[in-house]
CSV table of C-alpha atoms in Angstrom, one decimal:
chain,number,residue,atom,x,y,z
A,1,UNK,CA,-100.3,-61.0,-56.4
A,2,UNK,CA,-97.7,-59.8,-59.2
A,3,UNK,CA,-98.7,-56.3,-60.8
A,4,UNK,CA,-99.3,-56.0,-64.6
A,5,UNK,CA,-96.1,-53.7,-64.6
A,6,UNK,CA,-93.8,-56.2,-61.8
A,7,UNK,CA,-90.6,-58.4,-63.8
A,8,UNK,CA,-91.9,-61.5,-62.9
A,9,UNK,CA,-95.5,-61.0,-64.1
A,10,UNK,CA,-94.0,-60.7,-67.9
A,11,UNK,CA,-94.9,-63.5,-70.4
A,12,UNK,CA,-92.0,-65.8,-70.6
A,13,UNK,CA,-90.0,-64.6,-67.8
A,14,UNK,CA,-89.4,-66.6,-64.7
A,15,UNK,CA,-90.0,-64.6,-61.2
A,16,UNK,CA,-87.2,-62.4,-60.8
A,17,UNK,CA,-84.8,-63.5,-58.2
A,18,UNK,CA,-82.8,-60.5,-56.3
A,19,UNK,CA,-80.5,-60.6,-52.9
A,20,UNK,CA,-80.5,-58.4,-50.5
A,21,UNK,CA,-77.4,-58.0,-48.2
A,22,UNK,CA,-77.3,-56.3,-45.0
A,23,UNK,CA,-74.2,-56.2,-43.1
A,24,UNK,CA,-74.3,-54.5,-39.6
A,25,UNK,CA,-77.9,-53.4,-40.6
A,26,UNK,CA,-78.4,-50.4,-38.9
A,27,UNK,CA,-82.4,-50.1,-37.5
A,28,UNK,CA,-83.4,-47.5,-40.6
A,29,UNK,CA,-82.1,-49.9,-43.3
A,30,UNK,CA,-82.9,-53.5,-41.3
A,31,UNK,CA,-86.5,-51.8,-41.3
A,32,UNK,CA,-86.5,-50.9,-44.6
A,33,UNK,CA,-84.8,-54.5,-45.9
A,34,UNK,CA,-88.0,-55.5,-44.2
A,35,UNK,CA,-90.7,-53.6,-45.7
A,36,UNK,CA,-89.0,-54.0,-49.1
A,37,UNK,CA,-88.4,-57.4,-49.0
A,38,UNK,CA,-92.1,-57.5,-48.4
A,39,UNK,CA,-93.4,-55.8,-51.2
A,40,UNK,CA,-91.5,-57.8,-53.5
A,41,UNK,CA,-92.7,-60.9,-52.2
A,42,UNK,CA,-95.8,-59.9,-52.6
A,43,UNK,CA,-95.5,-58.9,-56.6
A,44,UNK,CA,-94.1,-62.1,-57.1
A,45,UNK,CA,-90.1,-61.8,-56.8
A,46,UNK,CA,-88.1,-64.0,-54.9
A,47,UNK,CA,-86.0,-62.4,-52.0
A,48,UNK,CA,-82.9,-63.9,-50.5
A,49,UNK,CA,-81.8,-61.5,-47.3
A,50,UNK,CA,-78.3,-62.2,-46.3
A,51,UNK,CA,-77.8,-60.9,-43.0
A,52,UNK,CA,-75.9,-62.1,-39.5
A,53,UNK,CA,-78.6,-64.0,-37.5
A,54,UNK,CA,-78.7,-61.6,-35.0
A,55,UNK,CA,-80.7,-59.3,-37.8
A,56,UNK,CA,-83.4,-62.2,-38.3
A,57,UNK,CA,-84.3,-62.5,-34.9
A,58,UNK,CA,-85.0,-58.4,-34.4
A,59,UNK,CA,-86.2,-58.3,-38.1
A,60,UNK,CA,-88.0,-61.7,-38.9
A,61,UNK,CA,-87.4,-61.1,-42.7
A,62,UNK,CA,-89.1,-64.8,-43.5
A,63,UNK,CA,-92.2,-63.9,-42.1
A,64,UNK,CA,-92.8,-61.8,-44.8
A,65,UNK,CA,-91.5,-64.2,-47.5
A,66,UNK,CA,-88.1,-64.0,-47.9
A,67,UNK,CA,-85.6,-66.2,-47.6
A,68,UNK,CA,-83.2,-65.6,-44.9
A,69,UNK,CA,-79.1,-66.8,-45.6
A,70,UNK,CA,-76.5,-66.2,-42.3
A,71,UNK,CA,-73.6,-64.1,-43.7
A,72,UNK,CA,-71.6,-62.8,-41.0
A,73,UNK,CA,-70.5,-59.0,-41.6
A,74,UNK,CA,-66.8,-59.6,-42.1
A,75,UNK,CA,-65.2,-59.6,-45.1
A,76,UNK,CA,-62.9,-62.2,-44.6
A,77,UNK,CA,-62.6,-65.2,-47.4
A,78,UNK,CA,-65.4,-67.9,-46.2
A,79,UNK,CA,-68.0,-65.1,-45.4
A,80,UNK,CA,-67.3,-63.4,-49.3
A,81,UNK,CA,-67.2,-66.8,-50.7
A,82,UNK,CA,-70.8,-67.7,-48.7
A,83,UNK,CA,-71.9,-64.5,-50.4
A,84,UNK,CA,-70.4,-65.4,-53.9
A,85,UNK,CA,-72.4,-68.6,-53.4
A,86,UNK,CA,-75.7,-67.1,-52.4
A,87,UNK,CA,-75.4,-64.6,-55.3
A,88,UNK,CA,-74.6,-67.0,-57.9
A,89,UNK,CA,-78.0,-67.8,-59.2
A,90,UNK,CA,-79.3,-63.7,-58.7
A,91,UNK,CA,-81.1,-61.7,-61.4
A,92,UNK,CA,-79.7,-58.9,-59.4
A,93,UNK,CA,-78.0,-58.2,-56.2
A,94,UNK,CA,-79.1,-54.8,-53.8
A,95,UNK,CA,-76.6,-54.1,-51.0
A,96,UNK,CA,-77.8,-51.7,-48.2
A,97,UNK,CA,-74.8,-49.4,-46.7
A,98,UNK,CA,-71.4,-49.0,-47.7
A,99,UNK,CA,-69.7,-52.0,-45.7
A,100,UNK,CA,-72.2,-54.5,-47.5
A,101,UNK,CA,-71.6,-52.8,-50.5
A,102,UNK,CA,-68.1,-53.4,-50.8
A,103,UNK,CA,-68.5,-57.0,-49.5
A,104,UNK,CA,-70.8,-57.6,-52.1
A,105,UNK,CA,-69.1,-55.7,-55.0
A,106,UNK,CA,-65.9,-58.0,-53.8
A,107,UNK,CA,-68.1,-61.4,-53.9
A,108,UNK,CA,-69.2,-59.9,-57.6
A,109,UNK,CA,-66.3,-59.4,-58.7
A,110,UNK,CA,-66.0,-60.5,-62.4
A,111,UNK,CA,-69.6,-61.4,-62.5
A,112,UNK,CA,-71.7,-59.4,-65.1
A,113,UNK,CA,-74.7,-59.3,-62.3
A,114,UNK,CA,-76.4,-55.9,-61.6
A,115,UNK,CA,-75.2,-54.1,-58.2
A,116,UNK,CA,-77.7,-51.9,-56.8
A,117,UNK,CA,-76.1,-50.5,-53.6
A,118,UNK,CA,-78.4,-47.7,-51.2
A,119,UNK,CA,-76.4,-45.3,-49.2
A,120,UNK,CA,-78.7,-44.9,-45.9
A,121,UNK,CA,-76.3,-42.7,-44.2
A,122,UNK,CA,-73.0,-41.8,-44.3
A,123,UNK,CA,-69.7,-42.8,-42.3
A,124,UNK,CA,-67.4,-40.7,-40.5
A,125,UNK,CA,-64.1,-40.3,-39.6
A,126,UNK,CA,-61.6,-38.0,-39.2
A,127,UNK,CA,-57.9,-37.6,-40.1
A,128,UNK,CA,-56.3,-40.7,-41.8
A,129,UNK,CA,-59.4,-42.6,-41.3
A,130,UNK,CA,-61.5,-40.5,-43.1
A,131,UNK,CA,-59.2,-41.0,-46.3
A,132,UNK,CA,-59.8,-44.8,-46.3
A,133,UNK,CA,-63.1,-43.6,-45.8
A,134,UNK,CA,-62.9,-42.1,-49.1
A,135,UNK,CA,-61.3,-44.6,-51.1
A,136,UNK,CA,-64.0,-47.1,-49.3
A,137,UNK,CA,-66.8,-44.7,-50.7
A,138,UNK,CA,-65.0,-44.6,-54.0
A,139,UNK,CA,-65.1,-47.9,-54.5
A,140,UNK,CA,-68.2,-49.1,-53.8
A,141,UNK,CA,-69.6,-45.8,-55.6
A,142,UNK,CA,-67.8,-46.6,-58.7
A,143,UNK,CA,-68.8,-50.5,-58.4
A,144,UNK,CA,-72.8,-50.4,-58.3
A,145,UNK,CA,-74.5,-50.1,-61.3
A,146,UNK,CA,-77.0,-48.1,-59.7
A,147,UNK,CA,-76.6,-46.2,-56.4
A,148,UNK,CA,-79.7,-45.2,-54.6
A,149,UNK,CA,-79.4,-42.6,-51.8
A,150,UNK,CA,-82.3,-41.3,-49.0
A,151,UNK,CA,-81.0,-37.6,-49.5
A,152,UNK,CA,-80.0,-35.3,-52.1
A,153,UNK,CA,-76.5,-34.4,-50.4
A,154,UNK,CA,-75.9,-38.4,-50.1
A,155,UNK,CA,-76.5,-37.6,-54.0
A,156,UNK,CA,-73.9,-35.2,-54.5
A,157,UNK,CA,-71.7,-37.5,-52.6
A,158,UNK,CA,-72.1,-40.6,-54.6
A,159,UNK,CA,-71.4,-38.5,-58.1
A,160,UNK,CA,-68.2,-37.2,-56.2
A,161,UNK,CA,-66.9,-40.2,-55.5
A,162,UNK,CA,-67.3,-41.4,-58.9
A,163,UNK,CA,-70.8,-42.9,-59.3
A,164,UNK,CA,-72.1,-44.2,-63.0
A,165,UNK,CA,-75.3,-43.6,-62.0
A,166,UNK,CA,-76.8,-41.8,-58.7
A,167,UNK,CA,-80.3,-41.3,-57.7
A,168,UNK,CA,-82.9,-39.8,-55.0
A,169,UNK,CA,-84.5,-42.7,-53.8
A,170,UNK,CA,-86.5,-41.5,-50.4
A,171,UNK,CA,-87.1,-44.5,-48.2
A,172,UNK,CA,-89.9,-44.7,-46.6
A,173,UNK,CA,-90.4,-46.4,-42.9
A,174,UNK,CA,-93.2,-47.5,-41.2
A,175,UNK,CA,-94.8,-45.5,-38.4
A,176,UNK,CA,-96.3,-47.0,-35.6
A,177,UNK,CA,-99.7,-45.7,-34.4
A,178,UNK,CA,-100.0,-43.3,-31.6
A,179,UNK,CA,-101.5,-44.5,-28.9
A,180,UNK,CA,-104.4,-42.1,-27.1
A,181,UNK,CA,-103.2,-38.9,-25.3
A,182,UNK,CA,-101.6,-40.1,-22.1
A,183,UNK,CA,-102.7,-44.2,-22.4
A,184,UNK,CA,-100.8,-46.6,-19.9
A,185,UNK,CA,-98.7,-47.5,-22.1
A,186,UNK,CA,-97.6,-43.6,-22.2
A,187,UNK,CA,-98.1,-43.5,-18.4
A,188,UNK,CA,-95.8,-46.1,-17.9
A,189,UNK,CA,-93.4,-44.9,-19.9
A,190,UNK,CA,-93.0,-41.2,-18.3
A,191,UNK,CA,-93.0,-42.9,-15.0
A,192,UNK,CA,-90.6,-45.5,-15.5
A,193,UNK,CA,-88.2,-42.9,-16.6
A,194,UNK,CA,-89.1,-40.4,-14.2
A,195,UNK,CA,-91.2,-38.0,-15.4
A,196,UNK,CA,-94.4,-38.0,-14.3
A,197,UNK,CA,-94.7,-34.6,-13.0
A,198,UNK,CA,-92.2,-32.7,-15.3
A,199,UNK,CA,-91.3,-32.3,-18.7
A,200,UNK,CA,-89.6,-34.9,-21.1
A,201,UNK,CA,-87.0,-34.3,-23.7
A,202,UNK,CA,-86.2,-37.3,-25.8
A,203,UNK,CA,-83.0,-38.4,-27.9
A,204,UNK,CA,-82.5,-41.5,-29.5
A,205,UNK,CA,-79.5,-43.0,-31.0
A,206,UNK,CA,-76.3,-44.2,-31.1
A,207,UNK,CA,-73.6,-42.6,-28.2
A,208,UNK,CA,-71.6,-41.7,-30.3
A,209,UNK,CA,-69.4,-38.7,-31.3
A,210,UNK,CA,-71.5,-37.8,-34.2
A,211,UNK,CA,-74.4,-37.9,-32.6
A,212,UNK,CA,-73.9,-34.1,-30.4
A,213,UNK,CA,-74.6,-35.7,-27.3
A,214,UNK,CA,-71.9,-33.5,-26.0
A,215,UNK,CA,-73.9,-29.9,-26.8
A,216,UNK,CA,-77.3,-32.0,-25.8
A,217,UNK,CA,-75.5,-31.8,-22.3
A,218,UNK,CA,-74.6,-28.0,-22.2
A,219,UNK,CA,-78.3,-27.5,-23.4
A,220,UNK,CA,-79.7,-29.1,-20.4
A,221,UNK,CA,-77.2,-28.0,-17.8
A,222,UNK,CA,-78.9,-24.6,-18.7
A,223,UNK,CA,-82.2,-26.0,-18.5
A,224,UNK,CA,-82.0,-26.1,-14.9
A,225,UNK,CA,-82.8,-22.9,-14.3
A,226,UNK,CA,-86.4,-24.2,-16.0
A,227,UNK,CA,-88.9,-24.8,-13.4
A,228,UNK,CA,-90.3,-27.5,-13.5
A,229,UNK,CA,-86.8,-29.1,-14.1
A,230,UNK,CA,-87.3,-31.2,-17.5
A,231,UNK,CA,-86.1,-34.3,-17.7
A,232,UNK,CA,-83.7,-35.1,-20.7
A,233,UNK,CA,-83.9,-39.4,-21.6
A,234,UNK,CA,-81.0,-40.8,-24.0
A,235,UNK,CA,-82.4,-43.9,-25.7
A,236,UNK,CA,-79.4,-45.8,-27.0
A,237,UNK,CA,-76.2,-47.3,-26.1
A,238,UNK,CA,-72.2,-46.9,-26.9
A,239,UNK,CA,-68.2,-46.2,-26.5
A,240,UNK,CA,-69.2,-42.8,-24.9
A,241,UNK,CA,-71.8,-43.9,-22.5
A,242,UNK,CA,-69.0,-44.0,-19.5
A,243,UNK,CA,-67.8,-40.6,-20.6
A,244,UNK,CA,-71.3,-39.1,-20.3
A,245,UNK,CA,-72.4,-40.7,-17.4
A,246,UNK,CA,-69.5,-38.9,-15.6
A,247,UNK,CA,-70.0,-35.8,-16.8
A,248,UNK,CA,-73.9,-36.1,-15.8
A,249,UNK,CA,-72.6,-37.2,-12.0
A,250,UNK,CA,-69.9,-34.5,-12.3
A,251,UNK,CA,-72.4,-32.0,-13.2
A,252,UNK,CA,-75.3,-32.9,-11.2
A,253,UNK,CA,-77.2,-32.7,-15.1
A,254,UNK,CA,-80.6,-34.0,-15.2
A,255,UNK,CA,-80.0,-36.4,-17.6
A,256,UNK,CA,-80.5,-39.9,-17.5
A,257,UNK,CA,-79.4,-42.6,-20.1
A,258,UNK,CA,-81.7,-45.0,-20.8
A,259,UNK,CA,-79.5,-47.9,-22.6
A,260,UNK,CA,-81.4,-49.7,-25.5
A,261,UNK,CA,-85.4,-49.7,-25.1
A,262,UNK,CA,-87.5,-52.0,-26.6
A,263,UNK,CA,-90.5,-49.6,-26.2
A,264,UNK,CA,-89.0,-46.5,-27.8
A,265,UNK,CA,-92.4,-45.4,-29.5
A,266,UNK,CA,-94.4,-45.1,-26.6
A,267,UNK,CA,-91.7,-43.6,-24.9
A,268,UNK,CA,-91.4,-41.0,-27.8
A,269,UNK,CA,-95.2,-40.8,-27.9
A,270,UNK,CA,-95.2,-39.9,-24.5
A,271,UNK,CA,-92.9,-37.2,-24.8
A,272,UNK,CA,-93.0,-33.9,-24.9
A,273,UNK,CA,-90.3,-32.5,-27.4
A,274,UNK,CA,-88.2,-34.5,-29.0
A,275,UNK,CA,-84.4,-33.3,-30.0
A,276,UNK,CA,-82.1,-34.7,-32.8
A,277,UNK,CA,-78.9,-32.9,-32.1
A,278,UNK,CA,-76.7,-34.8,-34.9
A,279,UNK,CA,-74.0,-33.6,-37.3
A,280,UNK,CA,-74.9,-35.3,-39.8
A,281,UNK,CA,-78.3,-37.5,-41.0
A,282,UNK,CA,-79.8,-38.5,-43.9
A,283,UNK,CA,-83.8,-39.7,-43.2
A,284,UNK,CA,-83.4,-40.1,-39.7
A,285,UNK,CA,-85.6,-43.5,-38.5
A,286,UNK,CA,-86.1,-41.2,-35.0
A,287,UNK,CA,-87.6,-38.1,-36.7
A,288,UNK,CA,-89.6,-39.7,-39.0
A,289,UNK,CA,-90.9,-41.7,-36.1
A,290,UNK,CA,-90.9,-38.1,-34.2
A,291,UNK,CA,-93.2,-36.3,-37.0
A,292,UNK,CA,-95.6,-39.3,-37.6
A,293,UNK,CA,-96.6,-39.9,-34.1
A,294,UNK,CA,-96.7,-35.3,-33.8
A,295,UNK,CA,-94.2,-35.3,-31.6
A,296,UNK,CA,-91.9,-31.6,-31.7
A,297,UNK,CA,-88.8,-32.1,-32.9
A,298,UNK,CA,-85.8,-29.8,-32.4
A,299,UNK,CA,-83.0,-31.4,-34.9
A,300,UNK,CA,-79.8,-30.1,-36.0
A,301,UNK,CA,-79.9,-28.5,-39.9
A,302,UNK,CA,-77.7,-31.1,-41.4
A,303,UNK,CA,-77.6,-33.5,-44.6
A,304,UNK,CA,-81.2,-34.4,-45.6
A,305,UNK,CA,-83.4,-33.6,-42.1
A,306,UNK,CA,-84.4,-30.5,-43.6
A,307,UNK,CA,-85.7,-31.8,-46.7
A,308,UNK,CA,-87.3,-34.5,-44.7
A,309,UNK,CA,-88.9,-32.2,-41.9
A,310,UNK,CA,-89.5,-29.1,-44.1
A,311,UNK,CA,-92.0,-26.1,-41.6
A,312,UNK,CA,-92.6,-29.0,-39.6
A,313,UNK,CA,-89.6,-28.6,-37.0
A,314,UNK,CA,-88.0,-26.1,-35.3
A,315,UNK,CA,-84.3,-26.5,-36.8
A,316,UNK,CA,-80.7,-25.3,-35.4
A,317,UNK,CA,-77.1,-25.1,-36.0
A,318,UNK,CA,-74.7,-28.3,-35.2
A,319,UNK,CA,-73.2,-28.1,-31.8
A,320,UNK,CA,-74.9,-24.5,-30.8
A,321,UNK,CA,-75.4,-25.2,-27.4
A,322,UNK,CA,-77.2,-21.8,-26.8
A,323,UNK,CA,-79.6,-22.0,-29.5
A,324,UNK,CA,-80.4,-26.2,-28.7
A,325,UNK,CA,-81.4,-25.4,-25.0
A,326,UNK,CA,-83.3,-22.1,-26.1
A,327,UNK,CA,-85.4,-23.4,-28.6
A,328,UNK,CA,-86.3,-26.7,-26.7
A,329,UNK,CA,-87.5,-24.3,-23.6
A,330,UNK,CA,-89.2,-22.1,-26.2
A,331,UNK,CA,-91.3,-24.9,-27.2
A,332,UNK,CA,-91.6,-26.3,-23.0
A,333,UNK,CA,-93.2,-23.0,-22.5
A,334,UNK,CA,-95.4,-22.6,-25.5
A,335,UNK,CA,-98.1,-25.6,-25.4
A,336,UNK,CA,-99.6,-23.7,-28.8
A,337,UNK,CA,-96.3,-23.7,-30.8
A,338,UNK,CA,-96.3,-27.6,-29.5
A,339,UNK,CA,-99.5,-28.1,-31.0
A,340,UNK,CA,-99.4,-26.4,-34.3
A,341,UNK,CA,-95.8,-28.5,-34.6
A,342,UNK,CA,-97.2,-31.6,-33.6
A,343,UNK,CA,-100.2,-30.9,-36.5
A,344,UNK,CA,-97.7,-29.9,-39.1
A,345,UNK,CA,-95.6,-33.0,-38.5
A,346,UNK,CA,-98.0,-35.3,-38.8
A,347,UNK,CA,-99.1,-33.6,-41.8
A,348,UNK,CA,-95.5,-33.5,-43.2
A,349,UNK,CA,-95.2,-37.2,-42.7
A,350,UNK,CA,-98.2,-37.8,-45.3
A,351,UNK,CA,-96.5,-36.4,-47.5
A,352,UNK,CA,-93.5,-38.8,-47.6
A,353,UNK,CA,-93.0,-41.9,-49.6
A,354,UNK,CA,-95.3,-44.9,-48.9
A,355,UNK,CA,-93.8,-48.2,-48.4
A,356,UNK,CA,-95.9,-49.1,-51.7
A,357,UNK,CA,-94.0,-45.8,-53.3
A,358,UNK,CA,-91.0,-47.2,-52.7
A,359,UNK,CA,-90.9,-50.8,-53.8
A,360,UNK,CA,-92.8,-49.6,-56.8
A,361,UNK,CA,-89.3,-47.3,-57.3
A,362,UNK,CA,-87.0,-49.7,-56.2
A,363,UNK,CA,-88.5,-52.6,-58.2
A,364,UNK,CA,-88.9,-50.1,-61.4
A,365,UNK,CA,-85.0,-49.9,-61.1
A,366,UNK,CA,-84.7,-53.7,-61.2
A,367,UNK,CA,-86.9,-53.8,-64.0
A,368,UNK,CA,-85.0,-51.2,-66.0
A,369,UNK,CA,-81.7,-53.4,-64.7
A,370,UNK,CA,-82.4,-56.6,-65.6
A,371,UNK,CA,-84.5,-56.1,-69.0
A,372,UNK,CA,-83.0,-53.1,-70.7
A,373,UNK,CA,-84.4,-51.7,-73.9
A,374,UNK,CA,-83.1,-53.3,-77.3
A,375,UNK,CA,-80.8,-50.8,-78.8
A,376,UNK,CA,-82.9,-51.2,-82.0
């Protein structure tokens, strides 16, 4: 049902029709297209998600009343003009990330249709790539009428890169449930990974350069002087999987990498710290999951994760090695300080953003968009 303050429920209007476009769709924004494609369905606006197929099956955005258009994530002529043509009928156009934004500011072009673009995250690059990088940023900054970003240094960036107008827009993710301490689920999880009868240390994500996977490794080569042993699982998959696979034969590290899982929350519920060594996040989809389900998270003090985590995790310098491995034993050693983190995460996570927050702030933007005030 529409709320008395939702665009389409206004006398005289007809249901406000938005697009959302997702290009590689990353699991934080796919999730989030998700929930807010949702919530706008259900206040009465109509929600066209062009994504590549691949992103329906995971994400299923038509069961929750959207309409669902295959755009591949190239920008190549017949993919921009399949875009064009989607968008041509749109109140408004959101693009999530910078890739899709710049696709979508391209299909736009010379169109007088509002771009809303959100910045999940950021890219990097280094050395000449990192100056496209900029003018990429530049662009799509200076294209969106409004640019919505999930941290306040993701903020910054956007003004310095030319944006009209920038805002805070928190996104807010859906946490699953923890199961009860040690359930089967939980069971099975510790023992299909190998770590029944020792500790588990968990990261999640991309391997990747950015992600610190190399100073995860130091950490744990000095973790085996721990006894018991703990066991560090990598969920994810990547270009540097080969390289730090050799360097965990080479080193005899105990370490295993655990490729893509489809039951990453009860392997994270069934963990014992979890560790977000990054260089750089915005609202990280792993620590939120991390604080809602009372996990302990060690996580590098970067970009928005301490805004997001506040008291509620024990935080470190990027690629400090030392300090990773000490402050993850710390916490192996001290089932108190686990507790009291795993109670102050949870009750961080209430404090975030609810998925009704943020369409309400999202859709509040459309509204302000797409009837603007009369000038008298």
């Amino acid at each position: 049902m529409s709320s008395p303050s939702s665009p389409s429920s206004r006398a005289g209007h007809t249901p406000l029709r938005t697009v959302q476009v997702l290009g590689g769709g990353s699991a934080g924004s796919s999730v989030h297209v998700r929930s807010l494609a949702a919530g706008l369905a259900a206040r009465g606006v109509r929600v066209t998600v062009c994504a590549p197929h691949p992103l329906e099956t995971a994400y299923d955005f038509t069961s929750v009343g959207a309409r669902h258009i295959h755009i591949p994530r190239g920008s190549d002529p017949v993919s921009l003009a399949a875009l064009r043509t989607v968008c041509a009928d749109a109140d408004l156009v959101h693009a999530h990330g910078l890739h899709a934004g710049l696709r979508t500011a391209l299909a736009l072009a010379g169109r007088r249709v509002p771009l809303v673009v959100t910045w999940h995250t950021r890219g990097h690059a280094e050395g000449a790539r990192a100056h496209a990088l900029r003018l990429l940023e530049r662009r799509v900054a200076r294209a969106a009428t409004v640019l919505l970003a999930t941290s306040s240094d993701l903020v910054d960036r956007a003004r310095a890169r030319g944006a009209r107008d920038a805002r805070l827009a928190p996104v807010a993710l859906p946490a699953p449930p923890r199961p009860p301490a040690r359930a089967p689920a939980e069971q099975k999880a510790r023992a299909d990974v190998g770590a029944v009868e020792r500790p588990l240390v968990l990261a999640a994500g991309s391997l990747v350069r950015h992600r610190g996977y190399e100073a995860l490794l130091d950490a744990a080569r000095a973790w085996r002087a721990l006894d018991p042993v703990p066991l560090l699982a990598v969920a994810g998959e990547g270009p540097l999987r080969g390289a730090l696979q050799a360097r965990i034969e080479a080193e005899d590290l105990p370490v295993r990498l655990l490729g893509s899982r489809d039951d990453l929350p009860a392997l994270l519920a069934a963990t014992d710290v979890a560790v977000l060594p990054s260089r750089w996040e915005a609202r990280a989809l792993f620590a939120q999951e991390a604080l809602s389900l009372g996990v302990p998270l060690v996580a590098s003090a970067v970009g928005g994760i301490p805004e997001l985590v506040g008291d509620a995790a024990e935080l470190v310098p990027y690629g400090d090695a030392p300090a990773l491995a000490a402050r993850v034993a710390a916490l192996l050693a001290d089932p108190a300080r686990r507790a009291e983190l795993s109670r102050a995460g949870r009750r961080q996570a209430a404090g975030w953003p609810t998925e009704d927050a943020t369409v309400a702030q999202v859709l509040s933007v459309y509204d302000e968009l797409t009837h603007p005030e009369p000038l008298f």
